[in-house]
Short mmCIF file of C-alpha atoms in Angstrom, two decimals:
data_model
loop_
_atom_site.label_atom_id
_atom_site.label_comp_id
_atom_site.label_asym_id
_atom_site.label_seq_id
_atom_site.Cartn_x
_atom_site.Cartn_y
_atom_site.Cartn_z
CA VAL A 10 0.00 0.00 0.00
CA ALA A 11 1.51 3.27 -1.08
CA GLY A 12 2.35 5.77 1.57
CA THR A 13 2.94 3.23 4.31
CA VAL A 14 5.59 3.66 6.99
CA SER A 15 7.69 0.92 5.34
CA ASP A 16 7.75 2.80 2.07
CA LYS A 17 8.86 5.95 3.82
CA VAL A 18 11.70 4.08 5.61
CA LEU A 19 12.94 2.51 2.39
CA SER A 20 12.80 5.79 0.55
CA SER A 21 14.94 7.39 3.22
CA LEU A 22 17.81 4.85 2.72
CA PRO A 23 20.61 5.89 0.34
CA SER A 24 20.48 4.33 -3.11
CA GLN A 25 23.31 2.07 -4.39
CA GLN A 26 24.45 4.91 -6.67
CA GLU A 27 24.53 7.35 -3.78
CA ASP A 28 26.44 4.76 -1.70
CA THR A 29 29.12 4.43 -4.39
CA MET A 30 29.48 8.17 -4.66
CA CYS A 31 30.20 8.36 -0.95
CA GLU A 32 33.20 5.99 -1.18
CA PRO A 33 36.63 7.67 -1.41
CA ALA A 34 38.14 7.61 -4.92
CA ILE A 35 40.82 4.93 -5.42
CA LYS A 36 44.09 6.72 -6.17
CA LYS A 37 46.73 5.32 -8.46
CA PRO A 38 50.09 4.78 -6.76
CA ARG A 39 52.38 7.77 -7.16
CA VAL A 40 55.27 7.23 -9.51
CA SER A 41 58.42 8.06 -7.55
CA ASP A 42 60.90 10.57 -8.82
CA PHE A 43 63.45 7.77 -9.06
CA LYS A 44 61.20 5.57 -11.20
CA SER A 45 60.38 8.53 -13.42
CA SER A 46 64.11 9.05 -13.97
CA LEU A 47 64.65 5.57 -15.40
CA GLY A 48 65.21 5.38 -19.12
CA THR A 49 64.21 2.95 -21.84
CA GLU A 50 67.53 2.61 -23.70
CA ALA A 51 67.64 -1.20 -23.68
CA GLY A 52 70.86 -2.43 -25.23
CA LEU A 53 72.88 0.61 -24.20
CA VAL A 54 75.22 -1.83 -22.43
CA ASN A 55 76.04 -4.72 -24.77
CA SER A 56 79.50 -6.13 -25.49
CA TRP A 57 80.39 -9.80 -25.92
CA ASN A 58 83.80 -9.87 -27.57
CA GLU A 59 86.91 -7.84 -28.39
CA TRP A 60 86.31 -7.20 -32.10
CA ASP A 61 82.70 -6.35 -33.09
CA ARG A 62 82.05 -2.75 -34.17
CA LEU A 63 82.69 -0.46 -31.21
CA GLU A 64 79.93 2.03 -30.34
CA GLU A 65 80.56 3.20 -26.76
CA ILE A 66 83.58 3.06 -24.47
CA ILE A 67 85.08 4.38 -21.23
CA VAL A 68 88.54 5.97 -21.55
CA GLY A 69 90.64 6.55 -18.44
CA THR A 70 92.47 9.66 -17.23
CA ALA A 71 95.96 10.26 -15.83
CA SER A 72 94.83 13.14 -13.61
CA LEU A 73 95.95 13.04 -9.96
CA ALA A 74 97.74 9.71 -10.43
CA VAL A 75 100.41 8.61 -7.96
CA ILE A 76 103.25 6.11 -7.86
CA PRO A 77 101.81 3.05 -6.08
CA PRO A 78 103.22 2.27 -2.63
CA LYS A 79 105.40 -0.71 -1.80
CA GLU A 80 103.25 -3.79 -1.27
CA PRO A 81 103.70 -7.50 -2.14
CA ALA A 82 102.02 -7.46 -5.57
CA PHE A 83 103.54 -4.19 -6.77
CA GLU A 84 107.00 -5.07 -5.51
CA MET A 85 106.98 -8.30 -7.52
CA LYS A 86 105.92 -6.44 -10.66
CA VAL A 87 108.57 -3.71 -10.59
CA LYS A 88 111.34 -6.17 -9.81
CA ASN A 89 110.49 -8.07 -12.99
CA GLU A 90 110.69 -4.90 -15.08
CA GLY A 91 113.95 -3.74 -13.51
CA LYS A 92 112.33 -0.68 -11.94
CA LEU A 93 113.28 -1.11 -8.30
CA GLY A 94 113.73 2.66 -8.06
CA LEU A 95 109.94 3.00 -8.11
CA LEU A 96 109.74 1.35 -4.70
CA GLY A 97 111.52 4.25 -3.04
CA GLN A 98 109.37 6.95 -4.61
CA GLY A 99 105.98 8.26 -3.63
CA GLY A 100 103.37 10.93 -4.06
CA TYR A 101 101.93 12.32 -7.26
CA ARG A 102 103.44 11.59 -10.63
CA THR A 103 104.92 14.75 -12.12
CA LYS A 104 102.64 17.41 -13.55
CA MET A 105 104.56 17.21 -16.82
CA SER A 106 104.02 13.46 -17.18
CA ILE A 107 100.32 13.76 -16.27
CA ASP A 108 99.80 16.59 -18.76
CA LYS A 109 101.58 14.73 -21.55
CA ALA A 110 99.61 11.54 -20.93
CA ASN A 111 96.29 13.41 -20.79
CA LYS A 112 97.14 15.16 -24.06
CA GLN A 113 97.63 11.83 -25.80
CA LEU A 114 94.49 10.42 -24.19
CA ALA A 115 92.52 13.47 -25.42
CA HIS A 116 93.83 12.87 -28.97
CA PHE A 117 92.73 9.23 -28.69
CA VAL A 118 89.27 10.34 -27.59
CA GLU A 119 89.03 12.71 -30.57
CA LEU A 120 89.85 9.87 -32.96
CA LEU A 121 87.30 7.56 -31.33
CA GLU A 122 84.61 10.22 -31.50
CA GLY A 123 85.56 10.89 -35.12
CA GLU A 124 84.74 7.24 -35.80
CA GLY A 125 81.31 7.69 -34.22
CA VAL A 126 82.15 6.12 -30.86
CA VAL A 127 80.54 7.57 -27.72
CA VAL A 128 83.26 8.16 -25.11
CA ARG A 129 82.74 8.43 -21.35
CA ARG A 130 85.38 9.41 -18.80
CA PRO A 131 85.76 8.62 -15.08
CA ASP A 132 85.47 11.27 -12.39
CA GLU A 133 88.71 12.77 -11.13
CA MET A 134 89.87 11.34 -7.81
CA ASP A 135 92.80 12.29 -5.61
CA PHE A 136 94.86 9.09 -5.35
CA ASN A 137 97.39 10.62 -2.98
CA THR A 138 95.14 9.58 -0.11
CA PRO A 139 95.89 6.96 2.56
CA VAL A 140 93.72 3.83 2.68
CA GLN A 141 92.87 2.19 5.98
CA THR A 142 90.67 -0.89 6.38
CA PRO A 143 90.39 -3.25 9.37
CA ASP A 144 92.86 -5.53 7.59
CA PHE A 145 95.51 -3.37 5.91
CA SER A 146 96.69 0.15 5.28
CA VAL A 147 98.59 1.79 2.42
CA PRO A 148 99.80 5.41 2.27
CA ARG A 149 98.28 6.12 -1.17
CA MET A 150 96.46 4.51 -4.08
CA ASN A 151 97.18 4.36 -7.84
CA THR A 152 95.32 5.84 -10.85
CA SER A 153 92.13 5.78 -12.92
CA ALA A 154 94.05 5.55 -16.19
CA CYS A 155 93.18 1.87 -16.75
CA PRO A 156 89.46 1.05 -16.52
CA ARG A 157 90.10 -2.29 -18.27
CA ASP A 158 91.81 -3.55 -15.13
CA LEU A 159 88.65 -3.03 -13.09
CA LEU A 160 85.58 -3.31 -15.34
CA LEU A 161 84.51 -6.37 -17.32
CA THR A 162 81.54 -6.16 -19.68
CA LEU A 163 79.75 -9.48 -20.29
CA GLY A 164 76.86 -8.74 -22.63
CA ASN A 165 74.45 -6.50 -20.75
CA GLU A 166 76.36 -6.82 -17.47
CA VAL A 167 79.27 -4.81 -16.09
CA VAL A 168 81.29 -6.65 -13.46
CA GLU A 169 83.56 -4.79 -11.05
CA ALA A 170 86.58 -7.03 -10.48
CA THR A 171 87.91 -7.70 -6.99
CA MET A 172 91.36 -6.28 -7.87
CA SER A 173 94.48 -7.81 -6.35
CA TRP A 174 96.58 -4.86 -5.12
CA ARG A 175 95.78 -3.09 -1.87
CA SER A 176 96.50 0.27 -3.50
CA ARG A 177 93.71 -0.47 -6.00
CA PHE A 178 91.06 -1.49 -3.47
CA PHE A 179 89.01 1.71 -3.99
CA GLU A 180 89.72 2.13 -7.68
CA TYR A 181 86.04 1.60 -8.48
CA ARG A 182 85.08 4.98 -7.07
CA PRO A 183 85.84 7.20 -10.13
CA TYR A 184 83.56 5.01 -12.29
CA ARG A 185 80.46 5.06 -10.11
CA THR A 186 78.94 8.16 -11.76
CA VAL A 187 79.06 6.66 -15.25
CA LEU A 188 77.89 3.21 -14.09
CA LYS A 189 74.91 4.70 -12.25
CA ASP A 190 74.03 6.60 -15.42
CA TYR A 191 74.10 3.41 -17.49
CA MET A 192 71.89 1.61 -14.99
CA ARG A 193 69.34 4.43 -14.94
CA ARG A 194 69.18 4.64 -18.73
CA ASP A 195 69.28 0.94 -19.67
CA PRO A 196 66.51 -1.12 -18.02
CA CYS A 197 68.31 -4.35 -18.99
CA MET A 198 71.75 -3.40 -17.67
CA LEU A 199 73.09 -5.50 -14.80
CA TRP A 200 75.77 -4.19 -12.47
CA THR A 201 77.66 -6.74 -10.38
CA CYS A 202 80.41 -6.21 -7.84
CA ALA A 203 82.57 -9.27 -7.25
CA PRO A 204 83.23 -9.95 -3.56
CA LYS A 205 85.72 -7.44 -2.21
CA PRO A 206 88.75 -9.26 -0.76
CA LEU A 207 89.99 -8.56 2.74
CA MET A 208 93.59 -8.51 1.43
CA THR A 209 95.10 -9.65 4.69
CA ASP A 210 98.67 -10.92 4.68
CA LYS A 211 97.30 -14.43 4.08
CA LEU A 212 96.44 -13.48 0.50
CA TYR A 213 100.13 -13.10 -0.42
CA ARG A 214 102.63 -15.96 -0.03
CA ALA A 215 105.17 -14.60 2.43
CA ASN A 216 107.91 -17.02 1.36
CA TYR A 217 107.45 -16.55 -2.38
CA PRO A 218 110.91 -16.02 -3.96
CA GLN A 219 111.42 -12.71 -5.69
CA ASP A 220 114.82 -13.09 -7.30
CA TYR A 221 113.48 -14.52 -10.58
CA GLY A 222 115.81 -17.48 -10.28
CA ASP A 223 115.29 -21.21 -10.70
CA GLU A 224 112.79 -21.43 -7.85
CA ASN A 225 110.64 -18.70 -9.38
CA ALA A 226 110.70 -20.52 -12.70
CA ARG A 227 109.74 -23.81 -11.07
CA LEU A 228 106.79 -22.30 -9.22
CA VAL A 229 105.43 -20.49 -12.28
CA ARG A 230 105.68 -23.68 -14.34
CA GLU A 231 103.74 -25.45 -11.60
CA HIS A 232 101.14 -22.63 -11.73
CA THR A 233 101.95 -21.47 -8.21
CA TYR A 234 101.89 -17.69 -7.95
CA LEU A 235 102.37 -14.88 -5.46
CA THR A 236 98.69 -14.75 -4.52
CA SER A 237 97.37 -17.64 -2.46
CA GLU A 238 93.87 -19.16 -2.55
CA GLU A 239 92.84 -17.43 0.68
CA GLU A 240 89.98 -15.64 -1.11
CA PRO A 241 88.86 -14.99 -4.69
CA VAL A 242 90.79 -12.27 -6.53
CA PHE A 243 90.93 -11.31 -10.19
CA ASP A 244 91.71 -8.28 -12.32
CA ALA A 245 89.38 -7.74 -15.27
CA ALA A 246 92.38 -7.24 -17.60
CA ASP A 247 93.18 -10.95 -17.17
CA ILE A 248 90.06 -11.84 -19.14
CA MET A 249 89.61 -11.93 -22.92
CA ARG A 250 86.10 -12.24 -24.34
CA PHE A 251 85.36 -14.49 -27.32
CA GLY A 252 81.54 -14.37 -27.32
CA LYS A 253 80.17 -17.43 -25.53
CA ASP A 254 83.65 -18.24 -24.25
CA VAL A 255 85.99 -16.21 -22.06
CA PHE A 256 89.62 -17.05 -21.41
CA CYS A 257 91.26 -16.12 -18.13
CA HIS A 258 94.99 -15.47 -17.76
CA MET A 259 96.13 -17.07 -14.52
CA GLY A 260 98.96 -15.47 -12.56
CA PHE A 261 99.84 -12.88 -9.92
CA THR A 262 96.58 -10.92 -10.34
CA THR A 263 94.04 -13.75 -10.72
CA ASN A 264 93.96 -16.88 -8.59
CA GLU A 265 92.01 -20.14 -8.97
CA PHE A 266 89.42 -19.00 -6.44
CA GLY A 267 88.83 -15.85 -8.48
CA PHE A 268 88.54 -17.89 -11.67
CA GLU A 269 85.97 -20.16 -10.01
CA TRP A 270 83.84 -17.15 -9.09
CA LEU A 271 84.07 -15.97 -12.70
CA ARG A 272 83.28 -19.45 -14.08
CA ARG A 273 80.08 -19.64 -12.05
CA LYS A 274 79.13 -16.09 -13.06
CA CYS A 275 79.57 -16.99 -16.75
CA ALA A 276 77.56 -20.19 -16.34
CA THR A 277 74.51 -18.18 -15.24
CA LYS A 278 74.68 -16.42 -18.63
CA GLY A 279 75.14 -19.60 -20.67
CA MET A 280 78.84 -18.83 -21.14
CA ARG A 281 81.97 -20.94 -20.72
CA ALA A 282 85.15 -19.88 -18.91
CA HIS A 283 88.61 -21.35 -19.47
CA GLN A 284 92.01 -20.92 -17.86
CA LEU A 285 95.18 -19.95 -19.73
CA HIS A 286 98.71 -20.39 -18.36
CA PHE A 287 101.95 -19.00 -19.77
CA PRO A 288 104.74 -20.98 -18.05
CA ASP A 289 107.64 -18.93 -19.44
CA ASP A 290 106.28 -15.66 -18.06
CA MET A 291 108.08 -15.09 -14.77
CA CYS A 292 105.67 -12.32 -13.80
CA PRO A 293 102.25 -13.24 -15.25
CA PHE A 294 100.26 -10.05 -15.01
CA HIS A 295 97.24 -9.29 -17.26
CA CYS A 296 96.47 -10.90 -20.59
CA ASP A 297 96.57 -7.98 -23.00
CA ALA A 298 100.34 -7.94 -23.49
CA THR A 299 100.44 -11.72 -23.86
CA PHE A 300 97.45 -13.04 -25.83
CA VAL A 301 94.87 -10.95 -27.69
CA PRO A 302 91.97 -11.93 -30.02
CA LEU A 303 91.77 -9.74 -33.13
CA ARG A 304 88.75 -11.08 -35.03
CA PRO A 305 86.90 -14.40 -35.30
CA TYR A 306 89.41 -17.23 -35.61
CA LEU A 307 92.52 -15.03 -35.37
CA CYS A 308 94.60 -14.21 -32.24
CA ILE A 309 98.03 -12.75 -31.67
CA GLU A 310 100.45 -14.03 -29.03
CA ASN A 311 103.62 -12.88 -27.34
CA PRO A 312 106.39 -15.08 -28.84
CA SER A 313 108.33 -15.03 -25.55
CA ARG A 314 105.32 -16.25 -23.53
CA PRO A 315 103.64 -19.21 -25.29
CA MET A 316 100.67 -20.79 -23.55
CA GLU A 317 100.56 -24.37 -22.32
CA PRO A 318 100.32 -26.80 -25.30
CA TYR A 319 97.16 -28.48 -23.99
CA GLU A 320 95.47 -25.07 -23.80
CA ARG A 321 96.64 -24.14 -27.29
CA ALA A 322 94.90 -27.30 -28.51
CA ILE A 323 91.51 -25.74 -27.67
CA PHE A 324 92.16 -23.11 -30.33
CA ALA A 325 93.60 -25.55 -32.89
CA ASP A 326 90.62 -27.90 -32.46
CA ASN A 327 88.26 -25.02 -33.19
CA ASP A 328 90.01 -23.60 -36.29
CA TRP A 329 91.62 -20.59 -34.60
CA LYS A 330 94.89 -19.31 -36.01
CA ILE A 331 97.44 -17.84 -33.61
CA ILE A 332 100.03 -15.45 -35.08
CA LYS A 333 103.14 -14.12 -33.37
CA ALA A 334 103.56 -10.48 -32.40
CA ALA A 335 106.47 -8.52 -33.81
CA GLN A 336 109.28 -7.54 -31.47
CA PRO A 337 108.65 -4.20 -29.71
CA ASN A 338 110.10 -1.17 -31.43
CA THR A 339 112.28 -0.65 -28.35
CA MET A 340 112.85 -2.47 -25.08
CA GLU A 341 113.33 0.87 -23.30
CA MET A 342 110.26 1.97 -21.37
CA PRO A 343 109.58 5.35 -19.74
CA PRO A 344 111.55 5.63 -16.47
CA LEU A 345 108.51 5.53 -14.17
CA SER A 346 106.61 2.84 -16.07
CA GLN A 347 106.25 -0.59 -14.48
CA CYS A 348 104.94 -2.04 -17.77
CA SER A 349 106.53 -4.48 -20.18
CA PRO A 350 107.78 -3.38 -23.63
CA TRP A 351 105.19 -5.84 -24.95
CA LEU A 352 102.61 -3.08 -24.62
CA CYS A 353 103.09 -3.09 -28.40
CA MET A 354 100.44 -5.85 -28.31
CA ASN A 355 98.08 -3.80 -26.15
CA VAL A 356 95.85 -2.73 -29.03
CA LEU A 357 92.17 -1.84 -29.34
CA SER A 358 89.94 -3.09 -32.15
CA LEU A 359 87.51 -0.56 -33.60
CA ASP A 360 85.98 -3.44 -35.52
CA SER A 361 87.12 -6.74 -37.03
CA LYS A 362 89.12 -4.89 -39.71
CA THR A 363 90.53 -1.85 -37.90
CA ILE A 364 92.98 -1.63 -34.98
CA PHE A 365 94.45 1.26 -32.93
CA VAL A 366 98.25 0.86 -32.70
CA GLU A 367 101.04 2.97 -31.21
CA GLU A 368 102.63 4.85 -34.12
CA SER A 369 106.23 3.81 -33.40
CA GLU A 370 105.45 0.08 -33.49
CA LYS A 371 106.29 -0.41 -37.16
CA GLY A 372 106.72 -4.16 -36.78
CA MET A 373 103.26 -4.61 -35.28
CA ILE A 374 101.70 -2.36 -37.91
CA GLU A 375 103.27 -4.53 -40.61
CA VAL A 376 101.96 -7.71 -39.00
CA PHE A 377 98.44 -6.30 -38.86
CA ASN A 378 98.58 -5.02 -42.43
CA ASP A 379 99.84 -8.41 -43.64
CA HIS A 380 96.73 -10.01 -42.14
CA GLY A 381 94.30 -7.61 -43.78
CA PHE A 382 93.82 -5.03 -41.03
CA ASP A 383 93.69 -1.28 -41.38
CA THR A 384 95.54 0.50 -38.58
CA ILE A 385 94.87 3.83 -36.91
CA THR A 386 98.20 5.00 -35.51
CA LEU A 387 98.90 7.70 -32.97
CA PRO A 388 101.57 8.53 -30.37
CA PHE A 389 100.82 6.91 -27.01
CA ARG A 390 104.08 6.24 -25.22
CA ASP A 391 103.47 9.07 -22.75
CA VAL A 392 100.55 7.03 -21.41
CA PHE A 393 102.71 3.96 -20.71
CA GLU A 394 103.90 5.36 -17.39
CA PHE A 395 100.32 5.10 -16.11
CA GLY A 396 99.92 1.37 -16.57
CA GLY A 397 99.04 0.48 -20.13
CA SER A 398 98.22 1.28 -23.72
CA PHE A 399 95.03 1.32 -25.83
CA HIS A 400 93.41 -1.81 -24.42
CA CYS A 401 94.30 -1.09 -20.80
CA VAL A 402 93.04 2.51 -20.83
CA THR A 403 89.59 1.57 -22.13
CA THR A 404 86.58 -0.56 -21.28
CA ASP A 405 84.06 -1.46 -23.95
CA ILE A 406 80.46 -0.65 -23.05
CA ARG A 407 78.72 -1.34 -26.34
CA ARG A 408 79.71 -3.23 -29.46
CA GLN A 409 77.40 -4.41 -32.21
CA GLY A 410 76.42 -8.08 -32.21
CA GLY A 411 75.34 -10.61 -29.64
CA MET A 412 76.65 -13.69 -27.90
CA GLU A 413 77.92 -16.15 -30.51
CA SER A 414 79.99 -19.29 -30.22
CA TYR A 415 83.29 -19.46 -32.08
CA PHE A 416 84.24 -22.84 -30.62
CA LYS A 417 82.03 -25.36 -32.41
CA HIS A 418 83.99 -28.35 -31.15
CA LEU A 419 83.22 -27.24 -27.60
CA ASP A 420 79.56 -26.86 -28.60
CA SER A 421 79.51 -30.46 -29.84
CA MET A 422 81.17 -31.73 -26.68
CA GLU A 423 78.68 -29.75 -24.59
CA ALA A 424 75.72 -31.15 -26.54
CA THR A 425 77.01 -34.71 -26.22
CA SER A 426 77.56 -34.27 -22.48
CA SER A 427 74.02 -32.94 -21.95
CA GLN A 428 72.56 -35.92 -23.81
#
C-alpha cells in the first residue's frame, strides 16, 4: 500500500548509486621521482667480444695519479721490469708526465669520436690519499688511467673485479657516476660487484721467492703464484672475451678461487670460462700484453710467452689461427713505467678490420697489415707510465652483435655431455 511507513523508511535509505558516490576515490600509486628518472635505452650496455664494431667506451684519465706504494704485488711487478727505483718513490706523478699523458688520451678520444664512438670518462679522484681498512693500510692509491683492469663487460652486465693490489682497493670509485648513469638509462643493464677481498697478509705468499731465479721458474711452471687461494681475486684485464667463451689469464693478479667465481658467473649467462697459463712468463700479469683476439678465428700471441700446449689445442681444435707479435720497437720503457715493452700488443679493435696501434710500433703495424687489417696509428708512449696502452686505458660498453659461439667443437662436446 503506497504511503505506508515501510515505504517511507525505504525511501529514506541511500540508493546504491549514492552509496558508491560516498566511497573515497581509489588513487593510483604515485610514480616516484626515481622511477620517473629511469630510461628505456635497452641495449645501451652490450659487449660480448673484443672485435665487433665499437659504439661506446670508457677511456681513463691520468689526472691526480700517484706512484703506487710498496706492497707485495707491486713489488713483484717492478722487480720483474727492472724498476726497483719506483719502490723508493711516492706521491703524485709529475705534472709534466700527467699533462703529456692526458694530451695523448685526449687525442685518442678525438679519434674515437671521429669514428662515431661515444666516449665516457671517469670522475677525477685524488689518489694521494691513505687507505685504511680493518685488515691493511697503504699510504696512497694508484690511478684511474686503466678502466680495463677493473671493469669487465659481459653482454648486458658490467662486473667490477675484486682487484688484487691493496693500493687499487678503492679504484672503483671514479667510475660510479658513469655506471649509475648506465643503470638508470638501460633497463636491462646488470651491475655486479665481485666480492671485495679482505687482502690480509694471508692473500700473499710470504715465502714466495722474488729473485726470478730457478725457484721462481719452477713455481710459475707449476702454476703457483704470489697470490694464495685465501679468497677470490681477479683483475678484469686478465680476461679476454670471445663471445660465448671467455679465457682467463692465470697469474699474480688472478687466482684459482677468483677464476671459479668468474666461471660460475659466466655459467649463469650460458657462457663458458677457461684458464690460460703461460709458463715462461716469470711475472704473469694481465692478458693484454700476452694473448689478444683480433677477429673471429685469429689471435696474436707474445712469442716469448707461449701458452701451455694443452690449452693451445683448444684453439687448434676449433680452427683458430694464432700469429706471433712482432718484437717491440724498443725495449726501453719510460723511467717511471712498471709495464713491459710488450705493450706493443696492447691494441684496441675498432671493428674486425681496424685496430688502434702505437705509431712507433712499425713491426706490429706490418703484422696487422699483412693479415688484412687497417691500422689507426697515434703517439701513445706518454701514457705507458700510467699502466698500459690502448686496451688497458679503455673498457668497452657497447659493441654491435650478440653472444655467438666461435668454438664449435666445444659446442659439440657440450651437446654430447648434456645428452
